[in-house]
Coordinates of C-alpha atoms in Angstrom, one line a residue:
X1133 CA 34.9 -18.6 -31.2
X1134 CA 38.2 -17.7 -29.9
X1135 CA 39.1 -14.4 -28.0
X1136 CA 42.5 -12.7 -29.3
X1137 CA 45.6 -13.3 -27.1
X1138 CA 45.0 -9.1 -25.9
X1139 CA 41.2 -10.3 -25.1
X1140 CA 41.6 -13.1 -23.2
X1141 CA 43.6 -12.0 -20.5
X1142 CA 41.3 -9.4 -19.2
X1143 CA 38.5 -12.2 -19.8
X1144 CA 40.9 -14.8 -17.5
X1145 CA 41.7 -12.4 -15.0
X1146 CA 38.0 -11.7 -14.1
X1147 CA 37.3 -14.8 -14.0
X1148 CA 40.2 -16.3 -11.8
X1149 CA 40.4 -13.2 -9.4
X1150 CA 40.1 -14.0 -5.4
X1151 CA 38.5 -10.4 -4.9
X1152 CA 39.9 -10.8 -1.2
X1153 CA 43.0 -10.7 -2.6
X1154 CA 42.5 -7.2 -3.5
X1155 CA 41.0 -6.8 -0.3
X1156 CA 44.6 -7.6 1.3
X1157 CA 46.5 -5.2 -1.2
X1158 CA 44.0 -2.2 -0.5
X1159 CA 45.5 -2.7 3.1
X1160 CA 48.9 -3.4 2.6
X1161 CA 48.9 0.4 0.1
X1162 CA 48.1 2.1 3.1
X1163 CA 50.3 -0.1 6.0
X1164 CA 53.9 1.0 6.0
X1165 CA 55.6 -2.9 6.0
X1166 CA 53.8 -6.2 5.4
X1167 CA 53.9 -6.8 9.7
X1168 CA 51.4 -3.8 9.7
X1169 CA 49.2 -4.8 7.4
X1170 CA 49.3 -8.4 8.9
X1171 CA 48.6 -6.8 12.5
X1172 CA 45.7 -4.8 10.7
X1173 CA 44.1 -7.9 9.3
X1174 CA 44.9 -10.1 12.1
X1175 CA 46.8 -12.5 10.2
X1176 CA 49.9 -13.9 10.1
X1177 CA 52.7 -12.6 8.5
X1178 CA 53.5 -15.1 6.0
X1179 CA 50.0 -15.2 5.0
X1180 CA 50.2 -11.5 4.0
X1181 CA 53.2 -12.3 2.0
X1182 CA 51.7 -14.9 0.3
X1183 CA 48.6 -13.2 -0.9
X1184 CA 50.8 -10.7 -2.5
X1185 CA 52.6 -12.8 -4.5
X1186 CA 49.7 -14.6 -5.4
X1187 CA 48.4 -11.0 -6.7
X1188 CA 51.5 -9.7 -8.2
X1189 CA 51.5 -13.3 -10.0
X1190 CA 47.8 -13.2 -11.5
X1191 CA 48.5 -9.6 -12.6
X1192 CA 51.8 -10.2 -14.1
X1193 CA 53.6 -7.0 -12.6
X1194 CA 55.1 -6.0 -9.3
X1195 CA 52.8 -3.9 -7.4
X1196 CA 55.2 -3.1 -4.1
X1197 CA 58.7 -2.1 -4.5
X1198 CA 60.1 -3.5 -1.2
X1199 CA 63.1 -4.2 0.7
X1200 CA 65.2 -3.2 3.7
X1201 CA 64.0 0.3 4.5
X1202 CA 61.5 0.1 1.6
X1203 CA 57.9 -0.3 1.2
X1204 CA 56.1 1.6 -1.8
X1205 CA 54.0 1.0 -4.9
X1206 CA 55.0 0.6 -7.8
X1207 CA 53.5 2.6 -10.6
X1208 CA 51.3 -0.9 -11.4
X1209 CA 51.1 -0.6 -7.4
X1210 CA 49.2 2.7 -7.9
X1211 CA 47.2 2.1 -10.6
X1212 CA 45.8 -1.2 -9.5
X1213 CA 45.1 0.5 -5.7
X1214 CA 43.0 2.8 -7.7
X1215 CA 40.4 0.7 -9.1
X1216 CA 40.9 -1.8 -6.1
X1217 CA 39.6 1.3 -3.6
X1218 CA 36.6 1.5 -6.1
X1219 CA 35.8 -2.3 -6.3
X1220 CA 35.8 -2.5 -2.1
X1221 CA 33.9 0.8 -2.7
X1222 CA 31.4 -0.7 -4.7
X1223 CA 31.1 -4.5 -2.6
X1224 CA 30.4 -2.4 0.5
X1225 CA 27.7 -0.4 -1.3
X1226 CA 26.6 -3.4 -2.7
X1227 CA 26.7 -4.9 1.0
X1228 CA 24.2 -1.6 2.3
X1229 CA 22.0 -1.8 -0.5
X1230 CA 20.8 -5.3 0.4
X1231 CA 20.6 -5.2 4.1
X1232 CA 18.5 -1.7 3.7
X1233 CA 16.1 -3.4 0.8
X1234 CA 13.5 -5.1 3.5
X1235 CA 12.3 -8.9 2.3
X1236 CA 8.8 -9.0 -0.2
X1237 CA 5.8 -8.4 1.8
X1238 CA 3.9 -11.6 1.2
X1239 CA 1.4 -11.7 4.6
X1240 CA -2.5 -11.6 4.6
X1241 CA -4.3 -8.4 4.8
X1242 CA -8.6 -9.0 6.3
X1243 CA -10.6 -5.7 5.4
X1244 CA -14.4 -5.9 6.9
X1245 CA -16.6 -3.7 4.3
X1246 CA -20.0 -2.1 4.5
X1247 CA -22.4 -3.7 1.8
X1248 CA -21.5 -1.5 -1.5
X1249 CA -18.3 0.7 -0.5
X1250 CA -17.8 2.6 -4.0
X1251 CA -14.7 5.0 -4.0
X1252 CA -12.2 5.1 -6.2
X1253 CA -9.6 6.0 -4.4
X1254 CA -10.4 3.2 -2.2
X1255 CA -9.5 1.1 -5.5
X1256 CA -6.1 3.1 -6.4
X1257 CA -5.3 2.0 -3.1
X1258 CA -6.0 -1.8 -3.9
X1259 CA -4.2 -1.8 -7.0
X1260 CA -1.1 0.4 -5.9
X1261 CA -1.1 -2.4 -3.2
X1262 CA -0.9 -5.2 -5.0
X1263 CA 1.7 -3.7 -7.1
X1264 CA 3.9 -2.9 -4.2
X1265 CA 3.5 -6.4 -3.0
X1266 CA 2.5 -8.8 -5.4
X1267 CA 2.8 -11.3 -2.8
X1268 CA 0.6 -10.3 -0.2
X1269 CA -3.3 -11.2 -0.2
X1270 CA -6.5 -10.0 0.9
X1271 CA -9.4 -10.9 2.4
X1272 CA -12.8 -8.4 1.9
X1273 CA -16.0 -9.7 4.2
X1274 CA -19.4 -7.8 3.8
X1275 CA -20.7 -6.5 7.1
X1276 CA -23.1 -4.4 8.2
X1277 CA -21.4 -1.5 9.7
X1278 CA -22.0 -2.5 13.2
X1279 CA -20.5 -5.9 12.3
X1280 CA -17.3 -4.6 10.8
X1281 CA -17.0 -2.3 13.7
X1282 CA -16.8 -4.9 16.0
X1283 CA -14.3 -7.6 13.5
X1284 CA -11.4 -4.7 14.4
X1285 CA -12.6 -4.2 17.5
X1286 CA -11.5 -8.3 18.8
X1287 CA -9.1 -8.1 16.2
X1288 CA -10.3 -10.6 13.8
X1289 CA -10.0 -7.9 10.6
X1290 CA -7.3 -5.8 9.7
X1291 CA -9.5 -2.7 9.6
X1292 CA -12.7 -1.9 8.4
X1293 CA -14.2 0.7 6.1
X1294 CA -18.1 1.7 7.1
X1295 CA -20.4 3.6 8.7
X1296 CA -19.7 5.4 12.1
X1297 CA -22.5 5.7 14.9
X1298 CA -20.7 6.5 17.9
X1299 CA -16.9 6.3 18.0
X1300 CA -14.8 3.7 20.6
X1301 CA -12.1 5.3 22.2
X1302 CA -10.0 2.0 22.2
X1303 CA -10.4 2.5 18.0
X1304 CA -9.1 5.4 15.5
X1305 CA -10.9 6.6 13.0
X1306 CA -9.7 8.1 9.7
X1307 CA -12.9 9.6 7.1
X1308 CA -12.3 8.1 3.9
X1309 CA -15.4 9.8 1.9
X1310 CA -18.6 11.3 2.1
X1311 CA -21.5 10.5 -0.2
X1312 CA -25.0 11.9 -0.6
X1313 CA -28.4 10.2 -0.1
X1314 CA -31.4 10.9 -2.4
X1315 CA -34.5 9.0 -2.6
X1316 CA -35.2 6.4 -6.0
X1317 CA -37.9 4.7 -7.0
X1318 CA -37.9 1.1 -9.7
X1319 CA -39.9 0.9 -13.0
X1320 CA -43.1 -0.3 -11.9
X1321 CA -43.8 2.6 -9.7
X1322 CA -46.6 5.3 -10.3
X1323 CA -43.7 8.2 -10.1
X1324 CA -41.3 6.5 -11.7
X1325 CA -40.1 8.7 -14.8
X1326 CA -42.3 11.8 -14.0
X1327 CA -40.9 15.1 -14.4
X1328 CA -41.4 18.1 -12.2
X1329 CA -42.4 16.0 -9.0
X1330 CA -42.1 18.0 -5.7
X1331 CA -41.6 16.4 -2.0
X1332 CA -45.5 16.8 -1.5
X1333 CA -45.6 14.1 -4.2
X1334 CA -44.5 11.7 -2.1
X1335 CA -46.4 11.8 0.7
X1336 CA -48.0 8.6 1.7
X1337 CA -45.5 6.6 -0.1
X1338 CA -44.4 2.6 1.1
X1339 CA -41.0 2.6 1.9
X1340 CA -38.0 0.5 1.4
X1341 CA -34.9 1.2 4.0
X1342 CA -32.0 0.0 5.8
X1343 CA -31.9 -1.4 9.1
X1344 CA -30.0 2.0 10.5
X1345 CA -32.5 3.9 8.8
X1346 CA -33.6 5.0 12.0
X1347 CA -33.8 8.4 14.2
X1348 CA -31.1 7.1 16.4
X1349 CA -29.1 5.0 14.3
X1350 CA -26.4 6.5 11.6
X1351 CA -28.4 7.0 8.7
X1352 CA -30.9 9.7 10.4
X1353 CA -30.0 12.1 8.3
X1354 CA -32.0 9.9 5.9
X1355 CA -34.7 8.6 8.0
X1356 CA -35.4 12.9 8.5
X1357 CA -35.0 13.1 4.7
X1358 CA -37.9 10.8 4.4
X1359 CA -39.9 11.7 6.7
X1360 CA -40.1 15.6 5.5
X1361 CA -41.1 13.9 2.4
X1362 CA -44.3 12.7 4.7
X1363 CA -44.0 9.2 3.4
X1364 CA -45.7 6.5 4.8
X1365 CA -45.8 4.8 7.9
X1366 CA -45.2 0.9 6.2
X1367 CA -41.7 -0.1 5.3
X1368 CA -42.1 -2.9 3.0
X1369 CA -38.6 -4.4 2.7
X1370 CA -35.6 -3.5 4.8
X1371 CA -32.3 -5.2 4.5
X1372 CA -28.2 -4.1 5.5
X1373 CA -27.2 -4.6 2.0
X1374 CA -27.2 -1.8 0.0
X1375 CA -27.4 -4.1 -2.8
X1376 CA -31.0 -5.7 -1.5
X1377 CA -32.3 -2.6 -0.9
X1378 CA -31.7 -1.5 -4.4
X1379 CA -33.2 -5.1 -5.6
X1380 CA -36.1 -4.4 -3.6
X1381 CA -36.3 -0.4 -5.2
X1382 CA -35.7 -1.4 -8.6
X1383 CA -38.5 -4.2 -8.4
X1384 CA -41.2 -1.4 -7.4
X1385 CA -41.9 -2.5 -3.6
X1386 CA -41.4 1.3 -2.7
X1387 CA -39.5 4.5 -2.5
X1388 CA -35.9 3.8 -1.4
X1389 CA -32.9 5.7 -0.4
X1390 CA -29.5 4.9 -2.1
X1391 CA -26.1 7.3 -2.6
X1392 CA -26.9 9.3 -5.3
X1393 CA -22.9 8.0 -7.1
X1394 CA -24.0 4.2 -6.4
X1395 CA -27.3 4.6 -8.3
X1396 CA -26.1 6.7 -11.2
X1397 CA -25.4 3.6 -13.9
X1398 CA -29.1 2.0 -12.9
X1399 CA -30.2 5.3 -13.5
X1400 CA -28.7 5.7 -16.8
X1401 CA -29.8 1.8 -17.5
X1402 CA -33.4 3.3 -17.1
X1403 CA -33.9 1.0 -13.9
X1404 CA -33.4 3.5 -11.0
X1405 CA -35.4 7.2 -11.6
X1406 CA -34.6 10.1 -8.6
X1407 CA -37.4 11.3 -6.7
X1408 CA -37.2 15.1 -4.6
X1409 CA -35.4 16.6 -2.6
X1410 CA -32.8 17.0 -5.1
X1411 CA -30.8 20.0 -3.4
X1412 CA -29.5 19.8 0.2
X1413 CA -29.2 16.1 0.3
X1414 CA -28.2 14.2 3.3
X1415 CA -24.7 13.8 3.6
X1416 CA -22.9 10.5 5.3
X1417 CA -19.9 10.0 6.0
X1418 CA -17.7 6.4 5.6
X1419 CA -14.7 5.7 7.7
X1420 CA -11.7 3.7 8.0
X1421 CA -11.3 2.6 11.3
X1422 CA -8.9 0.0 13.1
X1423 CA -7.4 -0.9 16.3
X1424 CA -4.1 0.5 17.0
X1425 CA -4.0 -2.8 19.9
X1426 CA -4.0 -4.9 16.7
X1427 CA -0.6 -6.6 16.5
X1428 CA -0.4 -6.5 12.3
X1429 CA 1.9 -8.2 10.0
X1430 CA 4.3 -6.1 7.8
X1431 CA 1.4 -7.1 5.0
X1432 CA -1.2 -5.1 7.1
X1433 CA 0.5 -2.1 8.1
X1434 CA 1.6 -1.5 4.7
X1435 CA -1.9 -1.1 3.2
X1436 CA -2.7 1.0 6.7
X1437 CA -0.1 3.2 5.9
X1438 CA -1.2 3.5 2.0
X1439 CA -4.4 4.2 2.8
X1440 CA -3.7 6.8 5.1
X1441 CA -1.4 8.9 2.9
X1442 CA -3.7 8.2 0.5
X1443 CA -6.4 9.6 2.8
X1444 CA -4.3 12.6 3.6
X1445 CA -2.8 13.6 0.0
X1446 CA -6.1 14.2 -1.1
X1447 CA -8.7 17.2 -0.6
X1448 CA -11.7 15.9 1.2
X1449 CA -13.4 17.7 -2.1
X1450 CA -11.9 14.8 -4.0
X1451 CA -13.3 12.2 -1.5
X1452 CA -16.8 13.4 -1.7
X1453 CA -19.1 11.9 -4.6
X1454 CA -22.3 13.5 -5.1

């Protein structure tokens, strides 16, 4: 369909105007002769002349009343510097707002985990990530601790998120929650779904345990646990998974610690039933760590930098699952 004749002049004028032409008359409404604003854009003088009347032509009105001794705008002149001050206005805004917006993240992010990290706010962090930067992947190995640890330490992981024995001084260190121990035992066992059980009960119990489940290693506090319990001396399965150890708890080889948060839905399924001490509970702490020698892409420090707000936005209170 046909515009009107009143419509399509606007419609032909947008389409056909050289926006540097407005450019030129922005300059030439604040020059006092055509020679000035020539010398201003560092052009020649006829060139300046031209682009005027080129103007004045595709607008259809004169826009500079000038002569010998004069050099004004017309009231056209006025209105059209008006709305040509907001359209450079607006370009050069337009110009700023691009070079400040910073290209798509799309680089690869390598995270080295404990067996079994569970924390939400480990997973907001994930997904708030990927939203950010839809273009960016990730990597997560399964270490033991030790083995994660030592991924950031010759830089082959972006960071890693574990247990902490003894802290490097070339790495940092950022707690990301704490969790609580408590001992379980599978549906085979003799005190599995007995009520009223005290520590005594489970003295001279087989174990089943981690490989730092040791005095000096990081999960003492759980070694201790067991051994004021007076279990046993024989440990019949030990893995660095979490998820073995609970495999080998759940299929009744013996007594085995787990954080109480991981083993909540097994309990609930009827496969995992908690043993004493049930107050005072060994508390361990998980940690981000990383090397600040590490050289990462714009992928990787991105997620570093989530996390850490993440990390510091919220109460330790909220970090700690019981």
């Amino acid at each position: 369909m046909d515009l009107p004749d009143d419509r399509r002049a606007p419609e032909r004028t947008m389409r056909e105007l050289d926006w540097n032409l407005l450019r030129t008359f922005v300059v030439l409404s604040e020059s006092r002769s055509v020679t000035e604003a020539a010398n201003r854009l560092r052009l020649a003088q006829p060139s300046v002349s031209a682009a005027l009347k080129r103007l004045e032509a595709r607008i259809g009105k004169r826009l500079i009343d000038r002569g010998p001794g004069r050099f004004r705008l017309t009231e056209a002149g006025e209105r059209l510097k008006r709305e040509a001050v907001d359209i450079q206005g607006s370009i050069l805004r337009i110009a700023t707002l691009m070079r400040e917006l910073p290209d798509e993240i799309s680089g690869h992010v390598r995270l080295a985990v404990a067996s079994h990290v569970v924390c939400p706010l480990f997973d907001r962090v994930l997904a708030e990530f990927h939203a950010c930067h839809p273009k960016a992947t990730l990597s997560i190995d399964v270490h033991t601790s030790a083995e994660a640890v030592a991924r950031v330490t010759d830089k082959s992981a972006t960071l890693a998120v574990c247990l902490v024995r003894e802290r490097n001084p070339r790495l940092e260190y950022s707690r990301l929650y704490r969790e609580y121990f408590g001992l379980f035992c599978g549906p085979s066992h003799p005190l599995f779904g007995r009520e009223g059980l005290a520590v005594g009960d489970l003295a001279g119990q087989d174990a089943v345990s981690f490989e730092t489940d040791r005095l000096g290693d990081v999960l003492r506090p759980v070694t201790l646990m067991r051994a004021e319990a007076r279990m046993g001396e024989r440990v019949i399965g030990v893995s660095s998974h979490l998820e073995e150890v609970r495999r080998m708890i759940v299929a009744g080889l013996g007594v085995g610690s787990l954080p109480v948060h991981v083993a909540a839905r097994d309990m609930a399924d009827g496969l995992l039933w908690q043993l004493p001490p049930y107050e005072a509970l060994p508390a361990i702490d998980v940690h981000v760590v990383w090397n600040p020698r590490t050289r990462m892409n714009r992928a990787e420090s991105s997620f570093l930098k989530l996390l850490q707000a993440a990390i510091e936005t919220t109460p330790i209170e909220a970090r700690t699952y019981r």
